[in-house]
Amino acid sequence: MRPRAGKLIAAGALVAGTVTVLPAPATAASEPGPTTRPVAPLTWTDCPTRAYPKLQCATLRVPLNHDDPAGRSISLALTRVAHTAKTFQGPLLVNPGGPGGSGRGMAGYVAASLPPKLAAQYDVIGFDPRGVGKSEPALNCRPGHFDPVRPDSVPHGAEGERAGVERAQAFAKACGDKYADVLPYIDTVSTARDMDSIRAAVGAPRLNYLGYSYGTYLGAVYARLYPERVRRMALDSVVNPHGVWYEDNLSQDYAFDTRHKDFAAWVARNDATYRLGTDPTAVEAAWYRMRDELATTPAGGKVGPGELEDTYLPGGYYNGYWPRLATAFAAHVNDHDSAPLVKAYEDYAAADASAENGYSVYASVQCRDAAWPRDWSVWRKDNWETHAKAPFSTWNNAWYNAPCAFWPVEPLSPPDVHNDQVPPTLILQATDDAATPYEGGVALHRMVRGSSLVVEEGGGNHGVTLAGNDCMDEHLTAYLSTGKVPRAANAGAEADAVCETLPEPEPAKPAETRGAAPEAGITLHGLLGHVR
């Protein structure tokens, strides 16, 4: 769920926030609701890329504040691959998550990844959410916030903690100083209302939707706001609505630590290639020794402990990165060669302007969507307790979210996304997903009446459709084709259908490290923002 320059995670207890007032559910016949300005039809122009030669682009103006439709407007950048079949099933809006993820690239990928006959029946539409990418204004609160080498993410004494707090305060203040007029409207409900403006602009009475990661929560909120405007909705790797956002982040700390142990175990099973030992515990200990060394001497003057964690966190999202990460780990430990590690950091974790934009929107949405503790002693207590059991990324992610303790805009309260009005919804979830743990998929399945849960048993990747698992893709394809969802034969079953996970990646020889993962998985996870 976290965009590029660090991924979503934190810990602690919720405090009370203000109330998000939801408009009354719309009906399919009502064009747009009373708080929405009339939407002009979109003008699509060709904007082909080498990979997606049929791509088109458009710009849509929407209200900054949907409750003041005559007020200031902002722009959304859209892409489309238009339908070509006589049978037209309407727009299929796609979102890669974040919050803060650019969605313009998703349209071409999804259209190319679905079976051609099915893709031809949809206008597949991607968009940069408000504040993101080519949408305007695009936020960049504090350029250089992730420049290396950052202070050690695990604070050493009061001075180390003070440095982290001051850095988080500086980011929050910079956002408030630059975007005071915008920040109150960078939130999930506003983005969901933007989605309905897209629906109206393309002239569709109902919307089809495919959302990944945070995009699942965005879809659930849209369905709560406009249940009669949902035609089909597929949600892949599901945010737990019960924990938005502080408690969900706590769950992630533990889950990513478990996934890092899975990586160490895989390295141990492939000792013939990596020569780091056959004991997973010893391999993990070697990784932490490497981390300690980098605190004293950052690799290439760029990779300290925080940067190392950022580099290896993508492996928690997608095991296709494991061969390259293992090669860099082994080179540093066995050969005292830090060049592969520095290159992996540059490719997987270094923050450019795009990553800074993604993080700025991430923080703006997360800090506005829900209440976070304002008393830093709560953060201190919760993160030390969590770190004691799950040290891999707890403090790194605490600092990633720490601006929310000092955010200049008052928080909203997350809407209740229970829903008994939408058509059957397809929920797709891996059992060992770290970014959105399995419990989130189960929770949303129980909250949305008539939904169907398809599970990748034993899978640890985040994003399980259009990434190489034919079984999961068959369920998505059947749903988008007919609207029908699988149903469990046993009424008491938790899952309606179960797919086997993909095989583990093969260890890579040094020359193979960039291409060791399946192409579909690498491309999808790049679009989902886990690496550049």
Coordinates of C-alpha atoms in Angstrom, one line a residue, residues 179-486:
Y179 CA -0.6 23.2 0.5
A180 CA -2.8 24.6 3.3
D181 CA -5.7 25.2 0.9
V182 CA -5.5 21.7 -0.6
L183 CA -4.7 19.3 2.2
P184 CA -8.3 19.3 3.6
Y185 CA -9.4 17.7 0.4
I186 CA -6.7 15.1 -0.1
D187 CA -8.5 12.1 1.3
T188 CA -10.2 8.8 0.3
V189 CA -13.7 10.0 0.2
S190 CA -12.8 12.9 -2.1
T191 CA -11.0 10.6 -4.4
A192 CA -14.0 8.2 -4.5
R193 CA -16.2 11.2 -5.5
D194 CA -13.6 11.9 -8.2
M195 CA -14.2 8.4 -9.5
D196 CA -17.9 9.2 -9.8
S197 CA -17.0 12.3 -11.8
I198 CA -15.0 10.0 -14.2
R199 CA -18.0 7.8 -14.5
A200 CA -20.2 10.7 -15.3
A201 CA -17.7 12.2 -17.8
V202 CA -17.6 8.9 -19.8
G203 CA -21.4 8.8 -19.8
A204 CA -21.8 5.5 -18.0
P205 CA -24.7 4.8 -15.6
R206 CA -22.5 2.3 -13.7
L207 CA -18.8 1.7 -13.2
N208 CA -16.7 -1.4 -13.3
Y209 CA -13.6 -1.3 -11.1
L210 CA -10.4 -3.3 -10.5
G211 CA -8.4 -2.0 -7.5
Y212 CA -5.2 -3.3 -5.9
S213 CA -4.0 -2.7 -2.3
Y214 CA -5.2 0.7 -1.1
G215 CA -7.3 0.7 -4.2
T216 CA -9.4 -2.0 -2.5
Y217 CA -10.3 0.4 0.2
L218 CA -10.9 3.2 -2.3
G219 CA -13.3 0.8 -4.1
A220 CA -15.1 -0.1 -0.9
V221 CA -15.6 3.5 -0.1
Y222 CA -16.9 4.2 -3.6
A223 CA -19.3 1.3 -3.3
R224 CA -20.5 2.7 0.1
L225 CA -21.1 6.1 -1.5
Y226 CA -22.7 5.0 -4.7
P227 CA -23.8 1.4 -4.4
E228 CA -26.3 1.6 -7.3
R229 CA -23.5 2.9 -9.6
V230 CA -21.4 -0.2 -9.2
R231 CA -21.7 -2.8 -12.0
R232 CA -18.7 -5.1 -11.2
M233 CA -16.0 -4.6 -8.6
A234 CA -12.8 -6.8 -8.2
L235 CA -10.6 -6.1 -5.2
D236 CA -7.1 -7.6 -5.1
S237 CA -5.0 -7.6 -1.8
V238 CA -7.5 -6.1 0.6
V239 CA -7.0 -3.4 3.2
N240 CA -8.7 -4.3 6.5
P241 CA -11.4 -1.6 6.9
H242 CA -11.5 -2.2 10.7
G243 CA -7.9 -0.8 11.1
V244 CA -7.7 2.3 8.9
W245 CA -5.0 3.4 9.3
Y246 CA -3.1 3.1 12.6
E247 CA -4.0 -0.5 13.5
D248 CA -3.5 -1.8 10.0
N249 CA 0.0 -0.5 10.1
L250 CA 0.7 -2.3 13.3
S251 CA -0.4 -5.6 11.7
Q252 CA 1.9 -4.9 8.8
D253 CA 4.9 -4.5 11.1
Y254 CA 4.6 -8.1 12.2
A255 CA 3.7 -9.4 8.8
F256 CA 6.7 -7.8 7.0
D257 CA 9.0 -9.2 9.7
T258 CA 7.6 -12.7 9.0
R259 CA 8.1 -12.2 5.3
H260 CA 11.7 -11.1 5.8
K261 CA 12.2 -14.4 7.7
D262 CA 10.7 -16.2 4.7
F263 CA 13.3 -14.5 2.5
A264 CA 16.1 -15.6 4.9
A265 CA 14.8 -19.1 4.8
W266 CA 14.7 -19.1 1.0
V267 CA 18.3 -17.9 1.0
A268 CA 19.3 -20.7 3.3
R269 CA 17.6 -23.3 1.1
N270 CA 19.7 -21.9 -1.8
D271 CA 23.1 -21.9 0.1
A272 CA 24.8 -23.5 -3.0
T273 CA 24.2 -20.2 -4.8
Y274 CA 24.5 -17.6 -2.0
R275 CA 26.9 -19.2 0.4
L276 CA 25.3 -17.6 3.5
G277 CA 24.6 -20.8 5.3
T278 CA 21.8 -23.4 5.6
D279 CA 20.3 -22.1 8.9
P280 CA 17.6 -19.5 8.3
T281 CA 18.2 -18.0 11.7
A282 CA 21.9 -17.6 11.0
V283 CA 21.1 -16.1 7.6
E284 CA 18.8 -13.5 9.2
A285 CA 21.4 -12.7 11.8
A286 CA 24.0 -12.1 9.0
W287 CA 21.5 -9.6 7.4
Y288 CA 21.3 -7.7 10.7
R289 CA 25.1 -7.7 11.1
M290 CA 25.2 -6.2 7.6
R291 CA 22.7 -3.6 8.8
D292 CA 24.9 -2.8 11.9
E293 CA 28.0 -2.4 9.6
L294 CA 26.2 0.1 7.4
A295 CA 25.3 2.2 10.4
T296 CA 29.0 2.8 10.8
T297 CA 30.0 2.8 7.1
P298 CA 27.2 3.4 4.6
A299 CA 27.7 1.4 1.4
G300 CA 28.8 3.8 -1.4
G301 CA 28.0 6.7 0.9
K302 CA 24.3 6.1 0.2
V303 CA 23.1 2.9 1.9
G304 CA 22.7 3.2 5.7
P305 CA 20.3 1.2 7.9
G306 CA 17.2 3.0 6.7
E307 CA 18.1 2.8 3.1
L308 CA 18.9 -0.9 3.5
E309 CA 15.4 -1.5 5.0
D310 CA 13.9 0.4 2.1
T311 CA 15.8 -1.7 -0.4
Y312 CA 14.7 -5.1 1.1
L313 CA 11.1 -4.1 1.8
P314 CA 10.1 -4.7 -1.8
G315 CA 11.0 -8.3 -1.2
G316 CA 8.2 -8.4 1.3
Y317 CA 5.7 -7.4 -1.4
Y318 CA 7.0 -9.7 -4.1
N319 CA 9.3 -12.7 -3.9
G320 CA 10.4 -12.2 -7.5
Y321 CA 12.9 -9.6 -6.2
W322 CA 14.5 -12.2 -3.9
P323 CA 17.2 -13.4 -6.3
R324 CA 18.6 -10.0 -6.9
L325 CA 18.3 -9.0 -3.2
A326 CA 20.1 -12.2 -2.2
T327 CA 22.8 -11.6 -4.7
A328 CA 23.5 -8.1 -3.3
F329 CA 23.4 -9.5 0.3
A330 CA 25.9 -12.3 -0.5
A331 CA 28.2 -10.0 -2.4
H332 CA 28.4 -7.6 0.5
V333 CA 28.9 -10.4 3.2
N334 CA 31.0 -12.9 1.3
D335 CA 33.0 -10.7 -1.1
H336 CA 33.0 -7.3 0.7
D337 CA 31.6 -5.9 -2.5
S338 CA 28.9 -3.3 -1.9
A339 CA 28.4 -2.3 -5.5
P340 CA 25.4 -4.7 -6.1
L341 CA 23.8 -3.5 -2.9
V342 CA 24.2 0.2 -3.9
K343 CA 22.7 -0.6 -7.3
A344 CA 19.8 -2.4 -5.7
Y345 CA 19.1 0.6 -3.5
E346 CA 19.2 2.9 -6.5
D347 CA 16.8 0.7 -8.5
Y348 CA 14.5 -0.3 -5.6
A349 CA 14.5 2.5 -3.0
A350 CA 16.1 5.8 -4.0
A351 CA 13.5 8.5 -4.0
D352 CA 13.2 10.8 -7.1
A353 CA 10.6 13.6 -7.6
S354 CA 8.0 11.0 -8.5
A355 CA 8.5 9.1 -5.3
E356 CA 8.5 12.4 -3.3
N357 CA 5.1 13.2 -4.9
G358 CA 3.8 9.7 -4.0
Y359 CA 4.9 10.0 -0.4
S360 CA 3.4 13.5 -0.1
V361 CA 0.0 12.2 -1.2
Y362 CA 0.4 9.1 0.9
A363 CA 0.9 11.1 4.0
S364 CA -1.8 13.6 3.1
V365 CA -4.4 10.9 2.6
Q366 CA -3.4 8.7 5.5
C367 CA -3.1 11.6 8.0
R368 CA -6.4 13.2 6.9
D369 CA -8.5 9.9 6.5
A370 CA -8.3 8.9 10.2
A371 CA -7.0 9.9 13.6
W372 CA -3.5 9.1 14.7
P373 CA -2.1 9.6 18.2
R374 CA -0.9 13.1 18.8
D375 CA 1.0 12.2 22.0
W376 CA 4.4 11.0 20.9
S377 CA 4.8 8.8 24.0
V378 CA 2.1 6.5 22.5
W379 CA 4.2 6.1 19.4
R380 CA 7.3 5.5 21.4
K381 CA 5.7 2.8 23.6
D382 CA 3.9 1.0 20.7
N383 CA 6.9 1.0 18.4
W384 CA 9.4 -0.3 20.9
E385 CA 7.0 -3.1 21.9
T386 CA 6.5 -4.0 18.3
H387 CA 10.2 -3.7 17.4
A388 CA 11.0 -6.2 20.2
K389 CA 9.1 -8.9 18.3
A390 CA 9.3 -7.6 14.7
P391 CA 12.5 -5.6 14.2
F392 CA 12.8 -5.7 10.4
S393 CA 10.9 -2.5 9.6
T394 CA 8.9 -1.3 12.6
W395 CA 10.9 1.9 13.3
N396 CA 11.5 2.6 9.6
N397 CA 7.8 2.6 9.1
A398 CA 7.0 4.5 12.3
W399 CA 9.1 7.4 10.9
Y400 CA 7.4 7.0 7.5
N401 CA 4.0 7.6 9.2
A402 CA 5.2 9.9 12.0
P403 CA 4.1 13.2 10.2
C404 CA 0.6 12.1 11.1
A405 CA 1.4 12.9 14.7
F406 CA 1.9 16.5 13.7
W407 CA -0.4 16.9 10.7
P408 CA -1.7 20.4 10.2
V409 CA -5.2 19.4 9.2
E410 CA -7.7 17.8 11.6
P411 CA -8.5 14.1 10.8
L412 CA -11.8 12.7 9.5
S413 CA -13.3 9.4 10.7
P414 CA -13.2 6.4 8.3
P415 CA -16.6 5.7 6.8
D416 CA -18.4 2.4 7.5
V417 CA -18.0 0.3 4.4
H418 CA -20.5 -2.4 5.3
N419 CA -22.6 -2.9 2.2
D420 CA -25.7 -4.9 1.3
Q421 CA -26.6 -3.0 -1.8
V422 CA -23.8 -3.7 -4.4
P423 CA -23.8 -6.5 -6.9
P424 CA -21.6 -9.5 -6.1
T425 CA -18.1 -8.3 -5.5
L426 CA -14.9 -10.4 -6.2
I427 CA -12.3 -10.3 -3.4
L428 CA -8.8 -11.8 -4.2
Q429 CA -6.3 -12.4 -1.4
A430 CA -3.1 -14.3 -0.7
T431 CA -2.9 -16.0 2.7
D432 CA 0.6 -14.7 3.6
D433 CA 0.4 -11.2 2.1
A434 CA 2.4 -8.8 4.3
A435 CA 1.2 -5.5 3.1
T436 CA -2.5 -6.3 3.4
P437 CA -2.7 -9.3 5.7
Y438 CA -5.2 -12.1 5.0
E439 CA -7.5 -11.0 7.8
G440 CA -8.4 -7.9 5.7
G441 CA -9.8 -9.9 2.9
V442 CA -11.8 -12.0 5.3
A443 CA -13.1 -8.9 7.1
L444 CA -14.3 -7.2 3.9
H445 CA -15.8 -10.4 2.6
R446 CA -18.0 -10.5 5.8
M447 CA -18.8 -6.8 5.5
V448 CA -20.0 -6.9 1.8
R449 CA -23.0 -9.1 1.4
G450 CA -22.9 -11.4 -1.6
S451 CA -19.2 -11.0 -2.1
S452 CA -16.9 -13.9 -3.0
L453 CA -13.5 -14.6 -1.6
V454 CA -10.8 -16.3 -3.8
V455 CA -7.7 -17.2 -1.9
E456 CA -4.2 -17.9 -3.1
E457 CA -3.2 -20.6 -0.5
G458 CA 0.4 -20.1 0.8
G459 CA 1.0 -17.1 -1.4
G460 CA 3.0 -14.2 0.1
N461 CA 2.9 -11.7 -2.8
H462 CA 0.9 -8.5 -2.7
G463 CA -1.1 -8.3 -5.9
V464 CA -2.2 -11.8 -7.1
T465 CA -4.0 -11.3 -10.4
L466 CA -2.5 -10.5 -13.7
A467 CA 0.9 -11.5 -12.2
G468 CA 1.3 -15.0 -13.5
N469 CA -1.1 -17.1 -11.5
D470 CA -3.4 -18.6 -14.1
C471 CA -5.9 -19.9 -11.5
M472 CA -6.4 -16.5 -9.9
D473 CA -6.6 -14.9 -13.4
E474 CA -9.3 -17.3 -14.5
H475 CA -11.5 -16.2 -11.6
L476 CA -10.9 -12.5 -12.5
T477 CA -11.6 -13.2 -16.1
A478 CA -14.8 -15.1 -15.5
Y479 CA -16.1 -12.4 -13.3
L480 CA -15.3 -9.5 -15.7
S481 CA -16.8 -11.6 -18.5
T482 CA -20.1 -12.6 -16.8
G483 CA -20.4 -10.9 -13.4
K484 CA -20.7 -14.3 -11.8
V485 CA -18.6 -15.2 -8.8
P486 CA -17.6 -18.6 -7.3

